[in-house]
PDB file of C-alpha atoms and ligand atoms in Angstrom:
ATOM      1  CA  MET C  26     334.872  93.293 179.072  1.00  0.00           C
ATOM      2  CA  ASN C  27     331.208  94.165 178.505  1.00  0.00           C
ATOM      3  CA  GLU C  28     331.141  94.750 174.776  1.00  0.00           C
ATOM      4  CA  ILE C  29     332.720  93.081 171.779  1.00  0.00           C
ATOM      5  CA  LYS C  30     332.803  93.772 168.047  1.00  0.00           C
ATOM      6  CA  ILE C  31     333.267  90.859 165.708  1.00  0.00           C
ATOM      7  CA  PHE C  32     333.717  90.028 162.031  1.00  0.00           C
ATOM      8  CA  SER C  33     331.574  87.093 161.008  1.00  0.00           C
ATOM      9  CA  PRO C  34     332.719  85.744 157.644  1.00  0.00           C
ATOM     10  CA  ALA C  35     330.849  84.567 154.572  1.00  0.00           C
ATOM     11  CA  THR C  36     331.279  80.899 153.710  1.00  0.00           C
ATOM     12  CA  VAL C  37     330.826  78.497 150.810  1.00  0.00           C
ATOM     13  CA  ALA C  38     328.929  75.303 151.598  1.00  0.00           C
ATOM     14  CA  ASN C  39     328.744  72.005 149.691  1.00  0.00           C
ATOM     15  CA  VAL C  40     331.904  72.708 147.590  1.00  0.00           C
ATOM     16  CA  ALA C  41     330.484  70.765 144.626  1.00  0.00           C
ATOM     17  CA  CYS C  42     330.515  67.119 145.711  1.00  0.00           C
ATOM     18  CA  GLY C  43     330.182  67.666 149.495  1.00  0.00           C
ATOM     19  CA  PHE C  44     326.486  68.468 149.865  1.00  0.00           C
ATOM     20  CA  ASP C  45     325.595  69.386 153.457  1.00  0.00           C
ATOM     21  CA  VAL C  46     328.987  68.319 154.870  1.00  0.00           C
ATOM     22  CA  LEU C  47     331.855  70.326 153.338  1.00  0.00           C
ATOM     23  CA  GLY C  48     332.437  74.080 153.471  1.00  0.00           C
ATOM     24  CA  PHE C  49     335.132  76.738 153.476  1.00  0.00           C
ATOM     25  CA  CYS C  50     335.532  80.221 154.876  1.00  0.00           C
ATOM     26  CA  LEU C  51     335.992  83.469 152.912  1.00  0.00           C
ATOM     27  CA  ASP C  52     337.911  86.482 154.132  1.00  0.00           C
ATOM     28  CA  THR C  53     336.889  89.450 152.039  1.00  0.00           C
ATOM     29  CA  VAL C  54     333.203  89.519 152.848  1.00  0.00           C
ATOM     30  CA  GLY C  55     331.311  89.179 156.073  1.00  0.00           C
ATOM     31  CA  ASP C  56     329.056  90.850 158.632  1.00  0.00           C
ATOM     32  CA  GLU C  57     330.025  92.876 161.669  1.00  0.00           C
ATOM     33  CA  MET C  58     328.208  92.518 164.931  1.00  0.00           C
ATOM     34  CA  VAL C  59     328.407  94.136 168.349  1.00  0.00           C
ATOM     35  CA  ILE C  60     327.450  92.051 171.369  1.00  0.00           C
ATOM     36  CA  ARG C  61     326.947  93.831 174.684  1.00  0.00           C
ATOM     37  CA  LYS C  62     326.453  92.413 178.170  1.00  0.00           C
ATOM     38  CA  ILE C  63     323.633  94.163 180.063  1.00  0.00           C
ATOM     39  CA  ASP C  64     322.046  93.847 183.520  1.00  0.00           C
ATOM     40  CA  LYS C  65     318.551  93.203 182.202  1.00  0.00           C
ATOM     41  CA  LYS C  66     318.043  89.517 181.552  1.00  0.00           C
ATOM     42  CA  GLY C  67     317.194  88.287 178.051  1.00  0.00           C
ATOM     43  CA  ILE C  68     318.421  88.631 174.469  1.00  0.00           C
ATOM     44  CA  PHE C  69     317.614  91.888 172.695  1.00  0.00           C
ATOM     45  CA  ILE C  70     318.338  92.793 169.079  1.00  0.00           C
ATOM     46  CA  THR C  71     318.785  96.556 169.228  1.00  0.00           C
ATOM     47  CA  LYS C  72     320.118  97.490 165.803  1.00  0.00           C
ATOM     48  CA  ILE C  73     320.108  96.005 162.295  1.00  0.00           C
ATOM     49  CA  GLU C  74     321.726  97.789 159.371  1.00  0.00           C
ATOM     50  CA  GLY C  75     322.178  96.653 155.788  1.00  0.00           C
ATOM     51  CA  PHE C  76     319.096  94.525 155.237  1.00  0.00           C
ATOM     52  CA  ASP C  77     315.558  94.381 156.520  1.00  0.00           C
ATOM     53  CA  LEU C  78     315.485  91.594 159.102  1.00  0.00           C
ATOM     54  CA  PRO C  79     313.210  90.983 162.114  1.00  0.00           C
ATOM     55  CA  TYR C  80     314.036  92.523 165.486  1.00  0.00           C
ATOM     56  CA  GLU C  81     311.996  89.903 167.393  1.00  0.00           C
ATOM     57  CA  THR C  82     314.560  87.613 168.992  1.00  0.00           C
ATOM     58  CA  GLU C  83     312.613  84.418 168.223  1.00  0.00           C
ATOM     59  CA  LEU C  84     312.273  85.381 164.550  1.00  0.00           C
ATOM     60  CA  ASN C  85     315.881  86.415 163.993  1.00  0.00           C
ATOM     61  CA  VAL C  86     318.562  83.831 163.189  1.00  0.00           C
ATOM     62  CA  ALA C  87     321.129  85.543 165.451  1.00  0.00           C
ATOM     63  CA  GLY C  88     318.483  85.767 168.178  1.00  0.00           C
ATOM     64  CA  VAL C  89     317.502  82.102 167.995  1.00  0.00           C
ATOM     65  CA  SER C  90     321.084  80.828 168.269  1.00  0.00           C
ATOM     66  CA  ALA C  91     321.723  83.324 171.083  1.00  0.00           C
ATOM     67  CA  LEU C  92     318.637  82.054 172.920  1.00  0.00           C
ATOM     68  CA  ALA C  93     319.824  78.440 172.575  1.00  0.00           C
ATOM     69  CA  MET C  94     323.102  79.357 174.283  1.00  0.00           C
ATOM     70  CA  TYR C  95     321.394  81.614 176.810  1.00  0.00           C
ATOM     71  CA  LYS C  96     319.034  78.848 177.934  1.00  0.00           C
ATOM     72  CA  ALA C  97     321.944  76.414 178.302  1.00  0.00           C
ATOM     73  CA  SER C  98     324.272  78.772 180.178  1.00  0.00           C
ATOM     74  CA  LYS C  99     321.690  80.635 182.313  1.00  0.00           C
ATOM     75  CA  PRO C 100     323.978  83.658 182.871  1.00  0.00           C
ATOM     76  CA  ASP C 101     323.252  86.305 185.445  1.00  0.00           C
ATOM     77  CA  CYS C 102     322.927  89.004 182.774  1.00  0.00           C
ATOM     78  CA  GLY C 103     321.382  89.705 179.377  1.00  0.00           C
ATOM     79  CA  PHE C 104     322.779  90.610 175.958  1.00  0.00           C
ATOM     80  CA  GLU C 105     322.143  93.233 173.307  1.00  0.00           C
ATOM     81  CA  ILE C 106     322.991  92.397 169.717  1.00  0.00           C
ATOM     82  CA  GLU C 107     323.719  94.881 166.927  1.00  0.00           C
ATOM     83  CA  ILE C 108     323.918  93.460 163.411  1.00  0.00           C
ATOM     84  CA  TYR C 109     325.698  95.261 160.566  1.00  0.00           C
ATOM     85  CA  LYS C 110     324.808  93.005 157.685  1.00  0.00           C
ATOM     86  CA  ASN C 111     326.924  92.980 154.548  1.00  0.00           C
ATOM     87  CA  ILE C 112     326.026  89.498 153.310  1.00  0.00           C
ATOM     88  CA  LYS C 113     322.722  89.645 151.488  1.00  0.00           C
ATOM     89  CA  PRO C 114     320.184  87.100 152.753  1.00  0.00           C
ATOM     90  CA  GLY C 115     319.496  84.456 150.118  1.00  0.00           C
ATOM     91  CA  SER C 116     322.860  84.998 148.408  1.00  0.00           C
ATOM     92  CA  GLY C 117     324.285  81.500 148.903  1.00  0.00           C
ATOM     93  CA  ILE C 118     327.384  82.594 150.801  1.00  0.00           C
ATOM     94  CA  GLY C 119     326.228  81.867 154.308  1.00  0.00           C
ATOM     95  CA  SER C 120     324.305  84.979 155.285  1.00  0.00           C
ATOM     96  CA  SER C 121     322.204  83.246 157.931  1.00  0.00           C
ATOM     97  CA  ALA C 122     325.217  81.274 159.183  1.00  0.00           C
ATOM     98  CA  ALA C 123     327.193  84.494 159.732  1.00  0.00           C
ATOM     99  CA  SER C 124     324.356  85.864 161.867  1.00  0.00           C
ATOM    100  CA  ALA C 125     323.885  82.577 163.724  1.00  0.00           C
ATOM    101  CA  VAL C 126     327.535  82.197 164.691  1.00  0.00           C
ATOM    102  CA  GLY C 127     328.108  85.893 165.390  1.00  0.00           C
ATOM    103  CA  SER C 128     325.813  86.127 168.385  1.00  0.00           C
ATOM    104  CA  VAL C 129     327.019  82.950 170.082  1.00  0.00           C
ATOM    105  CA  PHE C 130     330.696  83.651 169.420  1.00  0.00           C
ATOM    106  CA  GLY C 131     330.353  87.141 170.917  1.00  0.00           C
ATOM    107  CA  MET C 132     328.392  85.974 173.961  1.00  0.00           C
ATOM    108  CA  ASN C 133     330.888  83.179 174.576  1.00  0.00           C
ATOM    109  CA  GLU C 134     333.776  85.671 174.601  1.00  0.00           C
ATOM    110  CA  LEU C 135     331.926  87.947 177.048  1.00  0.00           C
ATOM    111  CA  LEU C 136     331.148  85.008 179.337  1.00  0.00           C
ATOM    112  CA  GLY C 137     334.821  83.967 179.490  1.00  0.00           C
ATOM    113  CA  LYS C 138     334.688  81.245 176.814  1.00  0.00           C
ATOM    114  CA  PRO C 139     332.774  78.460 178.590  1.00  0.00           C
ATOM    115  CA  TYR C 140     332.048  76.706 175.279  1.00  0.00           C
ATOM    116  CA  ASN C 141     334.333  75.188 172.643  1.00  0.00           C
ATOM    117  CA  LYS C 142     333.914  75.623 168.879  1.00  0.00           C
ATOM    118  CA  THR C 143     331.857  72.466 168.450  1.00  0.00           C
ATOM    119  CA  GLN C 144     329.446  73.565 171.178  1.00  0.00           C
ATOM    120  CA  LEU C 145     329.149  77.016 169.589  1.00  0.00           C
ATOM    121  CA  THR C 146     328.312  75.327 166.292  1.00  0.00           C
ATOM    122  CA  GLU C 147     325.577  73.335 168.039  1.00  0.00           C
ATOM    123  CA  PHE C 148     323.921  76.507 169.338  1.00  0.00           C
ATOM    124  CA  ALA C 149     324.259  78.157 165.934  1.00  0.00           C
ATOM    125  CA  ILE C 150     322.551  75.186 164.238  1.00  0.00           C
ATOM    126  CA  LYS C 151     319.324  76.271 165.970  1.00  0.00           C
ATOM    127  CA  GLY C 152     319.513  79.710 164.348  1.00  0.00           C
ATOM    128  CA  GLU C 153     320.471  78.360 160.915  1.00  0.00           C
ATOM    129  CA  ALA C 154     317.501  75.978 161.032  1.00  0.00           C
ATOM    130  CA  LEU C 155     315.139  78.955 161.292  1.00  0.00           C
ATOM    131  CA  ALA C 156     316.318  80.116 157.854  1.00  0.00           C
ATOM    132  CA  SER C 157     316.665  76.850 155.979  1.00  0.00           C
ATOM    133  CA  LYS C 158     313.951  74.819 157.753  1.00  0.00           C
ATOM    134  CA  CYS C 159     316.366  71.993 158.457  1.00  0.00           C
ATOM    135  CA  GLU C 160     319.491  71.473 160.504  1.00  0.00           C
ATOM    136  CA  HIS C 161     322.824  71.532 158.705  1.00  0.00           C
ATOM    137  CA  ALA C 162     326.200  72.936 159.694  1.00  0.00           C
ATOM    138  CA  ASP C 163     328.215  73.167 156.484  1.00  0.00           C
ATOM    139  CA  ASN C 164     328.238  77.004 156.552  1.00  0.00           C
ATOM    140  CA  LEU C 165     328.398  77.312 160.342  1.00  0.00           C
ATOM    141  CA  ALA C 166     331.432  75.099 160.874  1.00  0.00           C
ATOM    142  CA  PRO C 167     333.790  76.937 158.465  1.00  0.00           C
ATOM    143  CA  ALA C 168     332.612  80.292 159.859  1.00  0.00           C
ATOM    144  CA  ILE C 169     333.562  79.181 163.379  1.00  0.00           C
ATOM    145  CA  PHE C 170     336.626  76.984 162.715  1.00  0.00           C
ATOM    146  CA  GLY C 171     337.962  78.730 159.554  1.00  0.00           C
ATOM    147  CA  GLY C 172     339.493  76.935 156.557  1.00  0.00           C
ATOM    148  CA  PHE C 173     337.793  73.844 155.127  1.00  0.00           C
ATOM    149  CA  THR C 174     335.574  71.875 157.473  1.00  0.00           C
ATOM    150  CA  LEU C 175     333.879  68.533 157.116  1.00  0.00           C
ATOM    151  CA  VAL C 176     330.794  67.841 159.209  1.00  0.00           C
ATOM    152  CA  LYS C 177     331.446  64.177 159.931  1.00  0.00           C
ATOM    153  CA  SER C 178     328.267  63.785 161.968  1.00  0.00           C
ATOM    154  CA  MET C 179     325.371  65.977 163.116  1.00  0.00           C
ATOM    155  CA  SER C 180     324.366  63.875 166.081  1.00  0.00           C
ATOM    156  CA  PRO C 181     326.600  63.923 167.984  1.00  0.00           C
ATOM    157  CA  LEU C 182     328.112  66.900 166.188  1.00  0.00           C
ATOM    158  CA  GLU C 183     331.612  66.156 164.933  1.00  0.00           C
ATOM    159  CA  VAL C 184     333.529  68.660 162.825  1.00  0.00           C
ATOM    160  CA  LEU C 185     336.844  67.837 161.130  1.00  0.00           C
ATOM    161  CA  GLN C 186     339.252  70.530 160.002  1.00  0.00           C
ATOM    162  CA  ILE C 187     340.715  69.833 156.571  1.00  0.00           C
ATOM    163  CA  PRO C 188     344.076  71.378 155.602  1.00  0.00           C
ATOM    164  CA  VAL C 189     344.052  74.305 153.165  1.00  0.00           C
ATOM    165  CA  PRO C 190     346.597  74.328 150.308  1.00  0.00           C
ATOM    166  CA  ASN C 191     348.623  77.540 150.615  1.00  0.00           C
ATOM    167  CA  ASN C 192     347.966  78.965 147.218  1.00  0.00           C
ATOM    168  CA  LEU C 193     344.280  78.147 146.949  1.00  0.00           C
ATOM    169  CA  TYR C 194     341.931  81.042 146.158  1.00  0.00           C
ATOM    170  CA  ALA C 195     338.192  81.312 145.765  1.00  0.00           C
ATOM    171  CA  ILE C 196     336.331  83.506 143.331  1.00  0.00           C
ATOM    172  CA  ILE C 197     332.650  84.184 143.903  1.00  0.00           C
ATOM    173  CA  ILE C 198     330.022  85.604 141.602  1.00  0.00           C
ATOM    174  CA  HIS C 199     326.824  86.717 143.253  1.00  0.00           C
ATOM    175  CA  PRO C 200     324.029  87.395 140.752  1.00  0.00           C
ATOM    176  CA  GLN C 201     321.593  89.783 142.416  1.00  0.00           C
ATOM    177  CA  ILE C 202     318.651  87.420 142.614  1.00  0.00           C
ATOM    178  CA  GLU C 203     317.459  85.623 145.723  1.00  0.00           C
ATOM    179  CA  ILE C 204     317.179  81.864 146.199  1.00  0.00           C
ATOM    180  CA  ARG C 205     315.828  80.652 149.515  1.00  0.00           C
ATOM    181  CA  THR C 206     317.681  77.627 150.848  1.00  0.00           C
ATOM    182  CA  SER C 207     314.408  76.139 152.069  1.00  0.00           C
ATOM    183  CA  GLU C 208     313.014  76.254 148.521  1.00  0.00           C
ATOM    184  CA  ALA C 209     316.229  75.073 146.880  1.00  0.00           C
ATOM    185  CA  ARG C 210     316.049  71.997 149.124  1.00  0.00           C
ATOM    186  CA  THR C 211     312.512  71.077 148.099  1.00  0.00           C
ATOM    187  CA  ILE C 212     313.530  70.559 144.442  1.00  0.00           C
ATOM    188  CA  LEU C 213     316.161  67.936 145.298  1.00  0.00           C
ATOM    189  CA  PRO C 214     315.544  64.252 144.577  1.00  0.00           C
ATOM    190  CA  LYS C 215     314.706  62.028 147.537  1.00  0.00           C
ATOM    191  CA  GLN C 216     316.527  59.100 145.954  1.00  0.00           C
ATOM    192  CA  ILE C 217     319.644  58.750 143.818  1.00  0.00           C
ATOM    193  CA  THR C 218     321.057  55.856 141.828  1.00  0.00           C
ATOM    194  CA  LEU C 219     323.894  53.691 143.078  1.00  0.00           C
ATOM    195  CA  GLN C 220     326.038  54.854 140.136  1.00  0.00           C
ATOM    196  CA  GLU C 221     325.481  58.514 141.086  1.00  0.00           C
ATOM    197  CA  ALA C 222     326.418  57.758 144.690  1.00  0.00           C
ATOM    198  CA  ILE C 223     329.587  55.952 143.599  1.00  0.00           C
ATOM    199  CA  THR C 224     330.679  58.854 141.389  1.00  0.00           C
ATOM    200  CA  GLN C 225     329.932  61.390 144.118  1.00  0.00           C
ATOM    201  CA  TRP C 226     331.790  59.663 146.933  1.00  0.00           C
ATOM    202  CA  ALA C 227     334.761  58.926 144.666  1.00  0.00           C
ATOM    203  CA  ASN C 228     334.970  62.641 143.854  1.00  0.00           C
ATOM    204  CA  PHE C 229     334.417  63.657 147.459  1.00  0.00           C
ATOM    205  CA  GLY C 230     337.108  61.358 148.838  1.00  0.00           C
ATOM    206  CA  SER C 231     339.492  62.509 146.115  1.00  0.00           C
ATOM    207  CA  LEU C 232     338.795  66.168 146.866  1.00  0.00           C
ATOM    208  CA  ILE C 233     339.616  65.645 150.531  1.00  0.00           C
ATOM    209  CA  HIS C 234     342.786  63.769 149.559  1.00  0.00           C
ATOM    210  CA  GLY C 235     343.738  66.591 147.157  1.00  0.00           C
ATOM    211  CA  LEU C 236     343.319  69.161 149.930  1.00  0.00           C
ATOM    212  CA  HIS C 237     345.478  67.081 152.273  1.00  0.00           C
ATOM    213  CA  THR C 238     348.249  66.609 149.723  1.00  0.00           C
ATOM    214  CA  ASN C 239     348.224  70.053 148.014  1.00  0.00           C
ATOM    215  CA  ASP C 240     347.396  68.256 144.781  1.00  0.00           C
ATOM    216  CA  TYR C 241     345.748  70.997 142.716  1.00  0.00           C
ATOM    217  CA  GLN C 242     345.258  68.715 139.710  1.00  0.00           C
ATOM    218  CA  LEU C 243     343.427  66.147 141.845  1.00  0.00           C
ATOM    219  CA  ILE C 244     341.295  68.931 143.336  1.00  0.00           C
ATOM    220  CA  LYS C 245     340.498  69.963 139.776  1.00  0.00           C
ATOM    221  CA  ARG C 246     339.508  66.442 138.731  1.00  0.00           C
ATOM    222  CA  SER C 247     337.346  66.025 141.839  1.00  0.00           C
ATOM    223  CA  LEU C 248     335.246  69.213 141.801  1.00  0.00           C
ATOM    224  CA  HIS C 249     332.199  67.624 140.186  1.00  0.00           C
ATOM    225  CA  ASP C 250     328.699  67.289 141.554  1.00  0.00           C
ATOM    226  CA  VAL C 251     326.475  64.783 139.752  1.00  0.00           C
ATOM    227  CA  ILE C 252     323.668  64.837 142.337  1.00  0.00           C
ATOM    228  CA  ILE C 253     322.686  68.385 143.338  1.00  0.00           C
ATOM    229  CA  GLU C 254     323.995  70.633 140.553  1.00  0.00           C
ATOM    230  CA  PRO C 255     321.843  69.154 137.748  1.00  0.00           C
ATOM    231  CA  HIS C 256     318.734  70.244 139.694  1.00  0.00           C
ATOM    232  CA  ARG C 257     319.753  73.523 141.292  1.00  0.00           C
ATOM    233  CA  SER C 258     321.757  74.923 138.372  1.00  0.00           C
ATOM    234  CA  LYS C 259     318.438  75.484 136.602  1.00  0.00           C
ATOM    235  CA  LEU C 260     317.663  78.185 139.201  1.00  0.00           C
ATOM    236  CA  ILE C 261     320.810  80.155 138.310  1.00  0.00           C
ATOM    237  CA  PRO C 262     320.634  82.152 135.075  1.00  0.00           C
ATOM    238  CA  TYR C 263     323.619  81.592 132.727  1.00  0.00           C
ATOM    239  CA  PHE C 264     325.124  78.951 135.028  1.00  0.00           C
ATOM    240  CA  VAL C 265     326.569  76.913 132.146  1.00  0.00           C
ATOM    241  CA  ASP C 266     328.035  79.947 130.349  1.00  0.00           C
ATOM    242  CA  VAL C 267     329.787  81.199 133.463  1.00  0.00           C
ATOM    243  CA  LYS C 268     331.085  77.751 134.354  1.00  0.00           C
ATOM    244  CA  GLN C 269     332.505  77.240 130.867  1.00  0.00           C
ATOM    245  CA  ALA C 270     334.148  80.685 130.842  1.00  0.00           C
ATOM    246  CA  ALA C 271     335.767  80.095 134.239  1.00  0.00           C
ATOM    247  CA  LEU C 272     337.084  76.637 133.357  1.00  0.00           C
ATOM    248  CA  LYS C 273     338.449  77.907 130.033  1.00  0.00           C
ATOM    249  CA  ASN C 274     340.311  80.640 131.909  1.00  0.00           C
ATOM    250  CA  GLY C 275     342.079  78.503 134.450  1.00  0.00           C
ATOM    251  CA  ALA C 276     339.591  77.733 137.239  1.00  0.00           C
ATOM    252  CA  LEU C 277     340.336  74.396 138.870  1.00  0.00           C
ATOM    253  CA  GLY C 278     336.627  73.800 139.254  1.00  0.00           C
ATOM    254  CA  CYS C 279     333.346  75.400 139.993  1.00  0.00           C
ATOM    255  CA  GLY C 280     330.029  74.828 141.668  1.00  0.00           C
ATOM    256  CA  ILE C 281     326.971  76.388 143.226  1.00  0.00           C
ATOM    257  CA  SER C 282     327.856  78.138 146.469  1.00  0.00           C
ATOM    258  CA  GLY C 283     325.520  76.675 149.072  1.00  0.00           C
ATOM    259  CA  SER C 284     322.038  76.710 147.606  1.00  0.00           C
ATOM    260  CA  GLY C 285     322.883  79.573 145.214  1.00  0.00           C
ATOM    261  CA  PRO C 286     322.500  81.885 143.400  1.00  0.00           C
ATOM    262  CA  SER C 287     326.196  82.564 144.065  1.00  0.00           C
ATOM    263  CA  MET C 288     328.694  80.362 142.274  1.00  0.00           C
ATOM    264  CA  PHE C 289     332.218  79.639 143.499  1.00  0.00           C
ATOM    265  CA  PHE C 290     335.390  78.851 141.568  1.00  0.00           C
ATOM    266  CA  LEU C 291     338.647  77.598 143.023  1.00  0.00           C
ATOM    267  CA  SER C 292     341.998  78.469 141.503  1.00  0.00           C
ATOM    268  CA  GLU C 293     345.708  78.244 142.179  1.00  0.00           C
ATOM    269  CA  GLY C 294     347.377  81.583 142.873  1.00  0.00           C
ATOM    270  CA  ILE C 295     346.188  85.173 142.755  1.00  0.00           C
ATOM    271  CA  GLU C 296     347.058  85.726 139.076  1.00  0.00           C
ATOM    272  CA  GLN C 297     344.914  82.821 137.941  1.00  0.00           C
ATOM    273  CA  SER C 298     342.121  83.982 140.263  1.00  0.00           C
ATOM    274  CA  LYS C 299     342.111  87.437 138.687  1.00  0.00           C
ATOM    275  CA  ASN C 300     341.874  85.833 135.229  1.00  0.00           C
ATOM    276  CA  VAL C 301     338.931  83.756 136.355  1.00  0.00           C
ATOM    277  CA  GLU C 302     337.237  86.801 137.860  1.00  0.00           C
ATOM    278  CA  ILE C 303     337.692  88.762 134.619  1.00  0.00           C
ATOM    279  CA  ALA C 304     336.241  85.911 132.541  1.00  0.00           C
ATOM    280  CA  VAL C 305     333.281  85.483 134.852  1.00  0.00           C
ATOM    281  CA  LYS C 306     332.587  89.228 134.917  1.00  0.00           C
ATOM    282  CA  LYS C 307     332.818  89.459 131.141  1.00  0.00           C
ATOM    283  CA  THR C 308     330.295  86.659 130.713  1.00  0.00           C
ATOM    284  CA  TYR C 309     327.790  88.045 133.189  1.00  0.00           C
ATOM    285  CA  SER C 310     328.153  91.617 131.909  1.00  0.00           C
ATOM    286  CA  LYS C 311     326.461  90.452 128.714  1.00  0.00           C
ATOM    287  CA  THR C 312     323.317  89.596 130.677  1.00  0.00           C
ATOM    288  CA  ASP C 313     320.779  91.968 132.173  1.00  0.00           C
ATOM    289  CA  ILE C 314     321.321  90.671 135.731  1.00  0.00           C
ATOM    290  CA  GLU C 315     323.360  92.741 138.150  1.00  0.00           C
ATOM    291  CA  PHE C 316     326.112  90.917 140.005  1.00  0.00           C
ATOM    292  CA  GLU C 317     329.059  91.247 142.346  1.00  0.00           C
ATOM    293  CA  THR C 318     332.307  89.294 142.363  1.00  0.00           C
ATOM    294  CA  TYR C 319     334.833  88.632 145.112  1.00  0.00           C
ATOM    295  CA  VAL C 320     338.295  87.091 145.114  1.00  0.00           C
ATOM    296  CA  SER C 321     339.345  85.685 148.463  1.00  0.00           C
ATOM    297  CA  LYS C 322     342.093  83.603 149.921  1.00  0.00           C
ATOM    298  CA  ILE C 323     340.658  80.790 151.994  1.00  0.00           C
ATOM    299  CA  ASN C 324     340.253  82.299 155.472  1.00  0.00           C
ATOM    300  CA  THR C 325     341.880  79.895 157.918  1.00  0.00           C
ATOM    301  CA  GLU C 326     340.998  81.957 160.993  1.00  0.00           C
ATOM    302  CA  GLY C 327     337.205  82.121 160.784  1.00  0.00           C
ATOM    303  CA  ILE C 328     335.123  84.441 162.946  1.00  0.00           C
ATOM    304  CA  LYS C 329     337.203  86.961 164.901  1.00  0.00           C
ATOM    305  CA  ILE C 330     337.181  89.929 167.244  1.00  0.00           C
ATOM    306  CA  ILE C 331     337.853  93.276 165.556  1.00  0.00           C
TER     307      ILE C 331
HETATM  308  N1  HSE S 402     324.014  72.526 152.421  1.00  0.00           N
HETATM  309  C1  HSE S 402     323.044  73.564 152.360  1.00  0.00           C
HETATM  310  C2  HSE S 402     322.232  73.415 151.097  1.00  0.00           C
HETATM  311  C3  HSE S 402     323.746  74.878 152.366  1.00  0.00           C
HETATM  312  O1  HSE S 402     322.853  73.335 150.030  1.00  0.00           O
HETATM  313  O2  HSE S 402     321.015  73.362 151.149  1.00  0.00           O
HETATM  314  C4  HSE S 402     322.854  76.070 152.184  1.00  0.00           C
HETATM  315  O3  HSE S 402     322.623  76.706 153.374  1.00  0.00           O
END
């Protein structure tokens, strides 16, 4: 096999109370990429469609993660990468992560799978860091492992897979404005109070327990973020209105997806998800900002060959 086509999924990071550690994988939106083994040594980005991104390998997220793996594996060949981007950069649903994992996943398949999922995540961290100016894996891990993932530790990297309740759905609204993760990180407080920390880790632990026990009501009571949301929600127009509309119409909970501007909502069952989507659409239609919405089952498979 010399060529492979893959689907690299969008992801939701943070999941309210799990800043920088928790994430889940979506299945209705993602990028496609073609990775090709060639005789000429090196990593070459030969095609980018969808959005205007750099072709220089060292300046491209997919290129940087590919280079990290290439330097470690020293293969007797090179690789061409084609990127068909559907996830808008700066959307908050893991656009850079999809690129970063796509190249290394594809190369790994073509090399006969020398690396495991944790090692692939480590290479991808290098690409993700180019976009967000710091190393975090809460979008990368769910894209590679699927489902919900918890980044237990960055050094050494340890990723835990958290069970996904069967009937859990995600709804996403993506207002068509751009928020750069690097900038959304600079507005965060350097210190928090002990009371805020207590509230956050109580919610976080409860959320993980709710996911393990299929306890939708506990998930609902735990989806609160008292540390990041108060700061970043100011960057998202009509955040409060949309949140209220979704909760009133059956969403279990809601939060900023990654660093925004997308927002995510979790709900039980497809019917409830459709109701939430309608409510969210109705609220945002009254504004002058264009938007897209998605309803997705949690994708337990993650990145895959197509
Ligand atoms: N955890 C990251 C953040 C995800 O919120 O800054 C965005 O890439």
